[in-house]
Amino acid sequence: MTPFRKAREADREMRMNGTTELPIETVAARRIEPADGNIYVSDQANMVKTSRLNSGEQETLRNLIQGPVAAMAAEQLSGLLDAGLETDIRYKSVIAEMYERILAPDARIKDHLAFLDGEVRSSFKSNGNPVALPPTAMKVMLLEAVARELGKNWSCDAASFIDVTIASARLQAIAQALTTEAARDRSGSTAPFAVIFLPVDEQHSLMSYLTGALFQALGWQQQVVPHESLSEFEFAKVVTQADVVCIAWSTTYLKSNAIQLINNIRLYSSHKKLPIIAGGAATLDFINPLVEMGVDCICDSALSAVKTAESFYNLEKINHFAAQEGRDAKRRKSSIDRHSQ
């Protein structure tokens, strides 16, 4: 019996018996299946701890994670959750013009913001809101598309180092301005909190700030945090407050720093199962250690990261509600039993 079928059989048996809690291996196996349109890299460390899977089944599952799942994760996840605007022909000309504006020598941040605002308003007027996102989120998505175009041109030597450096700095400044705009439009202390961590020595922070801006635009509170910028006490406090953590690193040279960051996150979130979402150019080179350390998902776009975080957050709310209902039911039953004696 395959690990997936074994998980299904265990799930069916528990439903027939009225059991509400799924064993660890059932949850992990179901995360890998794209039945709901989401592809997850599951917690292999938890999978190994259970006795329901023998060593052969564990190895089969590991091969699946390292093989087809790893290959699909970054390439297809954002396409399954939401493709970037660079794939939408309706925004092709806007992205191209924004790209040219970013590289213009006399470019100013307020001019870029005005251009984005006008284009998004015009797009909503002519196309409606085809991706069902707030205006500020659309602006962030356009910036991400420009950043991807910049990266593509850099990789094929169509953009110089100076162009990339200047454009990246400008895009990051615009992303931070949009974060402020979103925070002003969507204030509220009850919003979930996402932390985007950068490993020590990570120099490429643009995508992290774009992801943070999109979190803010979609109703979250967020903070982009270089690992070395916090004391141990401050780091522990931020992790304790977080509802989800994202990490990203751009080069394989930062592998050990990224591993240390994940270990520290797990250390200070041991009292709860804090979802960790990984991204960045270097992540696919380390699927196995990421899985073993409990990284829950790998994403290759800001929107896929936010949508995945929303799924984890909503699932946690459901689990918390169900657990509370169970405790209340036990108290009611205990009270009835006492009165009947």
Tab-separated table of C-alpha atoms in Angstrom:
chain	number	residue	atom	x	y	z
A	1	MET	CA	0.000	0.000	0.000
A	2	THR	CA	1.454	3.406	-0.979
A	3	PRO	CA	1.976	6.117	1.657
A	4	PHE	CA	-0.757	8.235	0.097
A	5	ARG	CA	-3.261	5.358	0.003
A	6	LYS	CA	-2.332	4.397	3.550
A	7	ALA	CA	-3.032	7.976	4.634
A	8	ARG	CA	-6.408	7.913	2.897
A	9	GLU	CA	-7.349	4.597	4.532
A	10	ALA	CA	-6.398	5.960	7.960
A	11	ASP	CA	-8.436	9.091	7.266
A	12	ARG	CA	-11.489	7.034	6.215
A	13	GLU	CA	-11.203	4.799	9.286
A	14	MET	CA	-11.048	7.774	11.632
A	15	ARG	CA	-14.056	9.425	10.004
A	16	MET	CA	-16.081	6.224	10.467
A	17	ASN	CA	-15.038	6.088	14.108
A	18	GLY	CA	-15.847	9.746	14.687
A	19	THR	CA	-12.234	10.689	15.464
A	20	THR	CA	-11.574	14.401	14.990
A	21	GLU	CA	-7.773	14.527	15.066
A	22	LEU	CA	-5.655	13.322	12.165
A	23	PRO	CA	-2.312	11.615	12.875
A	24	ILE	CA	0.801	13.481	11.860
A	25	GLU	CA	1.560	11.359	8.833
A	26	THR	CA	-1.954	11.747	7.395
A	27	VAL	CA	-1.767	15.532	7.522
A	28	ALA	CA	1.711	15.565	5.984
A	29	ALA	CA	0.805	13.172	3.178
A	30	ARG	CA	-2.306	15.112	2.277
A	31	ARG	CA	-0.308	18.339	2.038
A	32	ILE	CA	1.711	16.898	-0.799
A	33	GLU	CA	-1.316	16.067	-2.949
A	34	PRO	CA	-2.464	18.992	-5.130
A	35	ALA	CA	-6.141	18.093	-4.672
A	36	ASP	CA	-7.122	21.608	-3.631
A	37	GLY	CA	-4.813	23.346	-6.074
A	38	ASN	CA	-2.034	23.838	-3.526
A	39	ILE	CA	1.326	22.078	-3.669
A	40	TYR	CA	3.073	21.781	-0.352
A	41	VAL	CA	6.435	20.435	0.711
A	42	SER	CA	5.445	18.660	3.902
A	43	ASP	CA	7.144	18.283	7.252
A	44	GLN	CA	9.295	15.189	6.656
A	45	ALA	CA	10.772	15.426	10.150
A	46	ASN	CA	7.335	14.825	11.619
A	47	MET	CA	6.694	12.057	9.103
A	48	VAL	CA	9.719	10.088	10.290
A	49	LYS	CA	8.604	10.245	13.923
A	50	THR	CA	5.479	8.159	13.311
A	51	SER	CA	5.380	4.365	13.266
A	52	ARG	CA	2.575	4.103	10.692
A	53	LEU	CA	5.006	4.372	7.772
A	54	ASN	CA	7.734	1.779	7.442
A	55	SER	CA	11.191	2.708	6.201
A	56	GLY	CA	10.370	1.771	2.594
A	57	GLU	CA	7.293	3.965	2.564
A	58	GLN	CA	9.239	6.810	4.122
A	59	GLU	CA	11.851	6.514	1.374
A	60	THR	CA	9.134	6.479	-1.296
A	61	LEU	CA	7.669	9.656	0.136
A	62	ARG	CA	11.103	11.269	0.355
A	63	ASN	CA	11.713	10.469	-3.326
A	64	LEU	CA	8.383	12.035	-4.241
A	65	ILE	CA	9.277	15.179	-2.339
A	66	GLN	CA	12.744	15.418	-3.871
A	67	GLY	CA	11.532	14.456	-7.347
A	68	PRO	CA	8.256	15.594	-8.905
A	69	VAL	CA	7.121	17.735	-5.983
A	70	ALA	CA	10.420	19.604	-5.823
A	71	ALA	CA	10.374	20.134	-9.569
A	72	MET	CA	6.812	21.428	-9.540
A	73	ALA	CA	6.983	23.530	-6.387
A	74	ALA	CA	8.581	26.755	-7.535
A	75	GLU	CA	7.682	26.456	-11.212
A	76	GLN	CA	3.992	25.633	-10.862
A	77	LEU	CA	2.901	26.787	-7.424
A	78	SER	CA	2.428	30.428	-8.326
A	79	GLY	CA	0.713	29.362	-11.534
A	80	LEU	CA	-1.714	27.204	-9.588
A	81	LEU	CA	-2.423	29.814	-6.951
A	82	ASP	CA	-2.169	32.931	-9.124
A	83	ALA	CA	0.087	33.677	-12.078
A	84	GLY	CA	2.085	36.893	-12.076
A	85	LEU	CA	0.893	39.830	-14.148
A	86	GLU	CA	3.817	39.367	-16.537
A	87	THR	CA	1.862	36.450	-18.036
A	88	ASP	CA	-1.248	38.591	-18.632
A	89	ILE	CA	-1.286	40.287	-22.035
A	90	ARG	CA	-3.506	43.082	-20.694
A	91	TYR	CA	-0.618	44.381	-18.577
A	92	LYS	CA	2.246	43.796	-20.993
A	93	SER	CA	2.486	47.405	-22.200
A	94	VAL	CA	2.148	48.822	-18.668
A	95	ILE	CA	4.951	46.587	-17.392
A	96	ALA	CA	7.176	47.553	-20.326
A	97	GLU	CA	6.593	51.279	-19.754
A	98	MET	CA	7.165	50.951	-16.015
A	99	TYR	CA	10.421	49.139	-16.747
A	100	GLU	CA	11.620	52.040	-18.906
A	101	ARG	CA	10.552	54.581	-16.294
A	102	ILE	CA	12.464	52.770	-13.553
A	103	LEU	CA	15.667	53.002	-15.597
A	104	ALA	CA	15.191	56.661	-16.558
A	105	PRO	CA	17.930	58.866	-15.029
A	106	ASP	CA	15.526	61.561	-13.795
A	107	ALA	CA	13.012	59.126	-12.256
A	108	ARG	CA	11.354	60.190	-9.002
A	109	ILE	CA	9.420	57.984	-6.591
A	110	LYS	CA	6.336	60.202	-6.544
A	111	ASP	CA	6.192	60.112	-10.353
A	112	HIS	CA	6.320	56.309	-10.324
A	113	LEU	CA	3.545	56.168	-7.741
A	114	ALA	CA	1.397	58.544	-9.796
A	115	PHE	CA	1.972	56.445	-12.926
A	116	LEU	CA	1.027	53.221	-11.139
A	117	ASP	CA	-2.062	54.816	-9.646
A	118	GLY	CA	-3.235	56.096	-13.022
A	119	GLU	CA	-2.591	52.800	-14.803
A	120	VAL	CA	-4.373	50.709	-12.165
A	121	ARG	CA	-7.392	53.040	-12.202
A	122	SER	CA	-7.471	52.909	-15.999
A	123	SER	CA	-7.141	49.124	-15.971
A	124	PHE	CA	-9.989	48.720	-13.487
A	125	LYS	CA	-12.143	51.020	-15.610
A	126	SER	CA	-11.524	49.142	-18.865
A	127	ASN	CA	-11.040	45.558	-17.624
A	128	GLY	CA	-12.873	45.568	-14.320
A	129	ASN	CA	-10.842	43.824	-11.618
A	130	PRO	CA	-9.963	40.497	-13.288
A	131	VAL	CA	-7.634	39.327	-10.514
A	132	ALA	CA	-9.910	40.495	-7.667
A	133	LEU	CA	-7.201	42.445	-5.844
A	134	PRO	CA	-7.284	45.866	-4.161
A	135	PRO	CA	-5.628	48.721	-6.112
A	136	THR	CA	-2.505	48.827	-3.921
A	137	ALA	CA	-2.028	45.073	-4.297
A	138	MET	CA	-2.269	45.470	-8.075
A	139	LYS	CA	0.478	48.085	-7.952
A	140	VAL	CA	2.705	45.696	-6.005
A	141	MET	CA	2.008	42.951	-8.536
A	142	LEU	CA	3.047	45.285	-11.361
A	143	LEU	CA	6.276	46.077	-9.511
A	144	GLU	CA	6.972	42.367	-9.079
A	145	ALA	CA	6.468	41.836	-12.806
A	146	VAL	CA	8.962	44.635	-13.515
A	147	ALA	CA	11.424	43.057	-11.070
A	148	ARG	CA	11.107	39.706	-12.837
A	149	GLU	CA	11.746	41.392	-16.184
A	150	LEU	CA	14.797	43.061	-14.697
A	151	GLY	CA	16.109	39.724	-13.441
A	152	LYS	CA	15.485	38.092	-16.796
A	153	ASN	CA	17.413	40.821	-18.618
A	154	TRP	CA	20.270	40.584	-16.111
A	155	SER	CA	20.573	36.834	-16.629
A	156	CYS	CA	20.879	37.247	-20.404
A	157	ASP	CA	23.207	40.288	-20.200
A	158	ALA	CA	20.527	42.654	-21.518
A	159	ALA	CA	20.831	44.824	-18.394
A	160	SER	CA	24.034	46.131	-16.827
A	161	PHE	CA	25.037	45.823	-13.198
A	162	ILE	CA	24.470	49.556	-12.734
A	163	ASP	CA	21.001	49.340	-14.290
A	164	VAL	CA	20.034	46.439	-12.040
A	165	THR	CA	21.416	48.107	-8.912
A	166	ILE	CA	19.654	51.425	-9.518
A	167	ALA	CA	16.389	49.847	-10.648
A	168	SER	CA	16.304	47.447	-7.683
A	169	ALA	CA	16.813	50.308	-5.226
A	170	ARG	CA	14.029	52.314	-6.853
A	171	LEU	CA	11.643	49.364	-6.936
A	172	GLN	CA	12.308	48.688	-3.256
A	173	ALA	CA	11.667	52.335	-2.375
A	174	ILE	CA	8.358	52.223	-4.267
A	175	ALA	CA	7.433	48.959	-2.517
A	176	GLN	CA	8.031	50.590	0.862
A	177	ALA	CA	5.912	53.583	-0.172
A	178	LEU	CA	3.094	51.217	-1.179
A	179	THR	CA	3.432	49.457	2.176
A	180	THR	CA	2.825	52.788	3.890
A	181	GLU	CA	-0.125	53.447	1.586
A	182	ALA	CA	-1.642	50.047	2.376
A	183	ALA	CA	-1.089	50.471	6.115
A	184	ARG	CA	-2.910	53.792	5.966
A	185	ASP	CA	-5.834	52.297	4.036
A	186	ARG	CA	-6.098	49.086	6.072
A	187	SER	CA	-5.326	49.909	9.679
A	188	GLY	CA	-6.316	47.429	12.372
A	189	SER	CA	-4.581	45.723	15.260
A	190	THR	CA	-6.495	42.456	14.798
A	191	ALA	CA	-4.902	41.641	11.435
A	192	PRO	CA	-2.649	38.562	11.243
A	193	PHE	CA	1.087	39.190	11.377
A	194	ALA	CA	3.639	37.962	8.834
A	195	VAL	CA	7.399	38.236	9.321
A	196	ILE	CA	9.710	38.119	6.298
A	197	PHE	CA	13.196	37.187	7.502
A	198	LEU	CA	16.430	37.693	5.575
A	199	PRO	CA	19.366	35.429	6.495
A	200	VAL	CA	22.566	37.017	7.731
A	201	ASP	CA	24.547	38.605	4.843
A	202	GLU	CA	21.613	38.543	2.395
A	203	GLN	CA	22.124	41.555	0.144
A	204	HIS	CA	19.118	41.120	-2.157
A	205	SER	CA	16.026	42.285	-0.320
A	206	LEU	CA	13.785	43.563	-3.138
A	207	MET	CA	11.493	40.538	-3.364
A	208	SER	CA	11.173	40.416	0.414
A	209	TYR	CA	9.955	44.023	0.489
A	210	LEU	CA	7.579	43.351	-2.410
A	211	THR	CA	6.191	40.358	-0.525
A	212	GLY	CA	5.833	42.478	2.602
A	213	ALA	CA	4.016	45.178	0.645
A	214	LEU	CA	1.601	42.617	-0.767
A	215	PHE	CA	0.918	41.175	2.682
A	216	GLN	CA	0.113	44.701	3.889
A	217	ALA	CA	-2.086	45.439	0.865
A	218	LEU	CA	-4.085	42.253	1.439
A	219	GLY	CA	-4.929	43.037	5.038
A	220	TRP	CA	-1.978	41.677	7.024
A	221	GLN	CA	0.476	43.374	9.313
A	222	GLN	CA	4.042	42.623	8.228
A	223	GLN	CA	7.679	43.278	8.977
A	224	VAL	CA	10.791	42.653	6.875
A	225	VAL	CA	13.616	41.714	9.238
A	226	PRO	CA	17.309	41.063	8.487
A	227	HIS	CA	18.346	38.282	10.879
A	228	GLU	CA	21.384	40.134	12.198
A	229	SER	CA	19.395	43.306	12.957
A	230	LEU	CA	17.725	41.877	16.069
A	231	SER	CA	19.021	40.854	19.451
A	232	GLU	CA	18.149	37.373	20.661
A	233	PHE	CA	15.367	38.787	22.840
A	234	GLU	CA	13.936	40.885	19.981
A	235	PHE	CA	14.102	37.931	17.598
A	236	ALA	CA	12.253	35.674	20.045
A	237	LYS	CA	9.586	38.344	20.567
A	238	VAL	CA	8.954	38.783	16.826
A	239	VAL	CA	8.744	35.028	16.226
A	240	THR	CA	6.347	34.604	19.144
A	241	GLN	CA	4.057	37.296	17.728
A	242	ALA	CA	4.092	35.961	14.147
A	243	ASP	CA	1.229	34.026	12.572
A	244	VAL	CA	3.432	32.980	9.656
A	245	VAL	CA	7.110	33.359	8.760
A	246	CYS	CA	8.599	33.749	5.285
A	247	ILE	CA	12.292	33.362	4.548
A	248	ALA	CA	14.174	33.929	1.312
A	249	TRP	CA	17.750	33.763	0.183
A	250	SER	CA	19.215	34.399	-3.213
A	251	THR	CA	22.453	32.422	-3.325
A	252	THR	CA	23.714	29.004	-2.283
A	253	TYR	CA	26.538	30.689	-0.364
A	254	LEU	CA	23.964	31.609	2.293
A	255	LYS	CA	22.870	28.016	2.908
A	256	SER	CA	24.349	27.758	6.408
A	257	ASN	CA	22.941	31.171	7.362
A	258	ALA	CA	19.489	30.172	6.140
A	259	ILE	CA	19.639	26.898	8.078
A	260	GLN	CA	20.646	28.776	11.226
A	261	LEU	CA	17.729	31.166	10.713
A	262	ILE	CA	15.230	28.313	10.365
A	263	ASN	CA	16.637	26.575	13.441
A	264	ASN	CA	16.284	29.782	15.457
A	265	ILE	CA	12.702	30.229	14.268
A	266	ARG	CA	11.840	26.686	15.318
A	267	LEU	CA	13.585	27.167	18.671
A	268	TYR	CA	11.496	30.193	19.591
A	269	SER	CA	8.238	28.834	18.161
A	270	SER	CA	8.425	25.403	19.803
A	271	HIS	CA	5.199	26.129	21.715
A	272	LYS	CA	3.220	26.386	18.469
A	273	LYS	CA	3.344	25.063	14.907
A	274	LEU	CA	4.417	28.249	13.165
A	275	PRO	CA	4.113	27.910	9.360
A	276	ILE	CA	7.353	28.606	7.500
A	277	ILE	CA	7.237	29.534	3.811
A	278	ALA	CA	10.495	29.569	1.849
A	279	GLY	CA	11.336	31.358	-1.363
A	280	GLY	CA	14.213	32.761	-3.345
A	281	ALA	CA	16.486	31.568	-6.094
A	282	ALA	CA	18.493	29.209	-3.865
A	283	THR	CA	15.644	27.279	-2.236
A	284	LEU	CA	15.253	24.514	-4.821
A	285	ASP	CA	18.866	23.466	-4.325
A	286	PHE	CA	18.079	22.452	-0.740
A	287	ILE	CA	14.701	20.729	-0.813
A	288	ASN	CA	15.833	17.858	1.428
A	289	PRO	CA	17.205	19.928	4.350
A	290	LEU	CA	14.273	22.329	4.084
A	291	VAL	CA	11.833	19.436	4.388
A	292	GLU	CA	13.719	17.905	7.300
A	293	MET	CA	13.704	21.211	9.157
A	294	GLY	CA	9.952	21.573	8.779
A	295	VAL	CA	9.566	24.189	6.043
A	296	ASP	CA	5.926	23.935	5.039
A	297	CYS	CA	5.865	25.364	1.532
A	298	ILE	CA	8.075	26.724	-1.239
A	299	CYS	CA	6.795	29.651	-3.313
A	300	ASP	CA	8.226	31.609	-6.217
A	301	SER	CA	5.989	34.684	-6.187
A	302	ALA	CA	4.757	37.199	-3.650
A	303	LEU	CA	1.107	36.370	-4.310
A	304	SER	CA	1.568	32.620	-3.931
A	305	ALA	CA	3.334	33.243	-0.604
A	306	VAL	CA	0.494	35.438	0.681
A	307	LYS	CA	-2.213	33.040	-0.513
A	308	THR	CA	-0.417	30.118	1.124
A	309	ALA	CA	-0.041	32.102	4.348
A	310	GLU	CA	-3.773	32.857	4.287
A	311	SER	CA	-4.518	29.146	3.927
A	312	PHE	CA	-2.348	28.280	6.926
A	313	TYR	CA	-3.840	31.093	8.997
A	314	ASN	CA	-7.427	30.103	8.191
A	315	LEU	CA	-6.654	26.459	8.934
A	316	GLU	CA	-5.215	27.422	12.308
A	317	LYS	CA	-8.359	29.429	13.108
A	318	ILE	CA	-10.525	26.415	12.225
A	319	ASN	CA	-8.373	24.107	14.355
A	320	HIS	CA	-8.493	26.548	17.273
A	321	PHE	CA	-12.277	26.827	16.996
A	322	ALA	CA	-12.684	23.041	16.788
A	323	ALA	CA	-10.421	22.510	19.802
A	324	GLN	CA	-12.367	25.091	21.804
A	325	GLU	CA	-15.657	23.445	20.829
A	326	GLY	CA	-14.264	20.096	21.969
A	327	ARG	CA	-13.230	21.515	25.339
A	328	ASP	CA	-16.635	23.162	25.769
A	329	ALA	CA	-18.397	19.897	24.916
A	330	LYS	CA	-16.329	18.033	27.520
A	331	ARG	CA	-17.176	20.630	30.153
A	332	ARG	CA	-20.884	20.399	29.316
A	333	LYS	CA	-20.786	16.607	29.492
A	334	SER	CA	-18.924	16.723	32.804
A	335	SER	CA	-21.508	19.137	34.203
A	336	ILE	CA	-24.377	16.913	33.060
A	337	ASP	CA	-22.723	13.852	34.591
A	338	ARG	CA	-22.311	15.624	37.941
A	339	HIS	CA	-25.934	16.711	38.016
A	340	SER	CA	-27.175	13.241	37.094
A	341	GLN	CA	-25.324	11.579	39.954
